[in-house]
Amino acid sequence: MSNSKDILTNSFSSSAHEVTGNLLKRTKGDKVIWAIVVVLTMVSILVVYSSIGSLAYKMNKSTESYLFKQIGFIALGVLIIYFAHRVNYTIYSRVATILFLISVPLLIYTLKFGSSINEANRWIKLPVINMTFQTSDLAKLALFMYISRQLSRRQNVIKDFKKGFLPLIVPVIIICILIAPANLSTALLIGGTAMMLMFIGRVSLRHIMLVVASALVPLMLLILVATHYYNKEDHTSKDLPSILTFGRMSTWIKRVQDFMYSDKSDASYQVQQAKIAIAKGGLLGKGPGKSEQRNFLPHPYSDFIYAIIIEEYGLAGGTIIVLIYLLFLFRSIRIFQRCPYAFGAFLAVALSFTLVIQAMVNMGVTVNLFPTTGVTLPLVSMGGSSLWFTCFAIGIILSVARNVEQMEGKEPEPELEPVES
């Protein structure tokens, strides 16, 4: 009997090793990026478990249930990365237009009928599985795939305003306008990243500066309004006229005021608690699971998770996280430099820029370098659909890296030919 058990055990063990070996052999792409994914997801599990207590208490659930939920999200996310990186990246060029055309009506539907959370219609609820996701995540991914395709196809006319610039900027404007009413910070991040991508893609600097100047006008007006309606004597916000209370305008004004006058008594409660967490963390932190501000920060497991990282792991831990994201950007730029085809190069750098800029903005909000936003820390914040879209973007970057590795040392396969239009 014992011999039979040993045979079954050995057979199962050898099968498991064989499956693992086959997966490792089929896992290609930049090994450093794969390592970064592993490190950040491990950090996510540790910090989310540490910071989830207040939410678990509020929802009358155990912290372990949220831990296993996050592990499940991460496991599915890693599978998404694996399958996305196995697809030849030229396929994404073929579906870019379709995804972009799908994302536009989805954003319109979200604005009108989306689920309202924190006074913003950013989510739509999927039937059957009863799960919500932000349509802006899909739109952002689709937009950068589409822009990368257009940049690669219009290099011969890229300096021309009508043939080169307009086909690029119009989709950006459409997406940003549809996202801005519910999520201004995401719209600004998408617009800024798109401008950087166009600069890398040799778009005329004069055309780019024209768009930047046009975008700065409403931002400056927002700052002027926030300054005008702030009472500097008692450090409170003045009553806004009805014309400035539509949509989320009042929220934007309040956040700008909190940022500009953060040293005053009515500064944002979130920012104040984040500063306390950073001060308590010191150089080496209080230790894993020993955060105190997790009980006071409104969203310590998502928007302000970086504050919990610094409190528990100190300035040293926070610096390491910053360096990890910069390393991810550096490796993606290496892929951009090595890729022989324009679409793959633009796609890799576009998706890496948007993820790293999002991470820097999230961390910058925590240390009060930017006004409060609703963006999460990629691969670290607790999430569902946002985590999966991040994993899909990383999978696409690794797909480009995998194909670059395959093409080096042999004749590359033909990609989609650029066309003038």
Tab-separated table of N, CA and C in Angstrom, residues 26 85 102 118 127 154 197 205 229 231 290 309 385 416:
chain	number	residue	atom	x	y	z
A	26	ARG	N	8.238	28.293	-21.738
A	26	ARG	CA	7.381	29.094	-22.609
A	26	ARG	C	7.282	30.544	-22.147
A	85	HIS	N	1.581	37.938	-23.197
A	85	HIS	CA	2.946	37.992	-23.714
A	85	HIS	C	3.210	36.875	-24.724
A	102	ILE	N	-14.789	50.664	-29.630
A	102	ILE	CA	-15.642	50.110	-28.572
A	102	ILE	C	-15.573	50.984	-27.318
A	118	ASN	N	-18.307	57.597	-4.836
A	118	ASN	CA	-17.665	58.857	-4.459
A	118	ASN	C	-18.054	59.990	-5.411
A	127	PRO	N	-22.903	42.274	-15.841
A	127	PRO	CA	-23.948	41.336	-15.414
A	127	PRO	C	-23.374	39.965	-15.091
A	154	ARG	N	2.374	56.603	-39.993
A	154	ARG	CA	2.385	57.957	-40.554
A	154	ARG	C	3.734	58.651	-40.400
A	197	LEU	N	4.504	60.640	-25.943
A	197	LEU	CA	4.632	59.624	-26.988
A	197	LEU	C	4.751	60.276	-28.360
A	205	LEU	N	7.160	69.642	-32.791
A	205	LEU	CA	7.119	70.227	-31.455
A	205	LEU	C	6.173	71.421	-31.412
A	229	TYR	N	-11.840	81.848	-4.484
A	229	TYR	CA	-12.892	81.408	-3.558
A	229	TYR	C	-12.316	80.714	-2.324
A	231	ASN	N	-10.914	81.677	1.498
A	231	ASN	CA	-10.835	82.727	2.505
A	231	ASN	C	-9.527	82.572	3.282
A	290	LYS	N	2.591	46.944	11.286
A	290	LYS	CA	2.545	47.779	12.484
A	290	LYS	C	2.099	49.211	12.208
A	309	ILE	N	3.251	51.986	3.079
A	309	ILE	CA	4.564	51.395	2.775
A	309	ILE	C	5.663	52.149	3.511
A	385	SER	N	-10.364	44.924	-11.597
A	385	SER	CA	-10.223	45.190	-13.028
A	385	SER	C	-9.029	46.096	-13.322
A	416	LEU	N	3.185	44.728	-40.227
A	416	LEU	CA	2.277	45.521	-41.027
A	416	LEU	C	3.040	46.661	-41.673
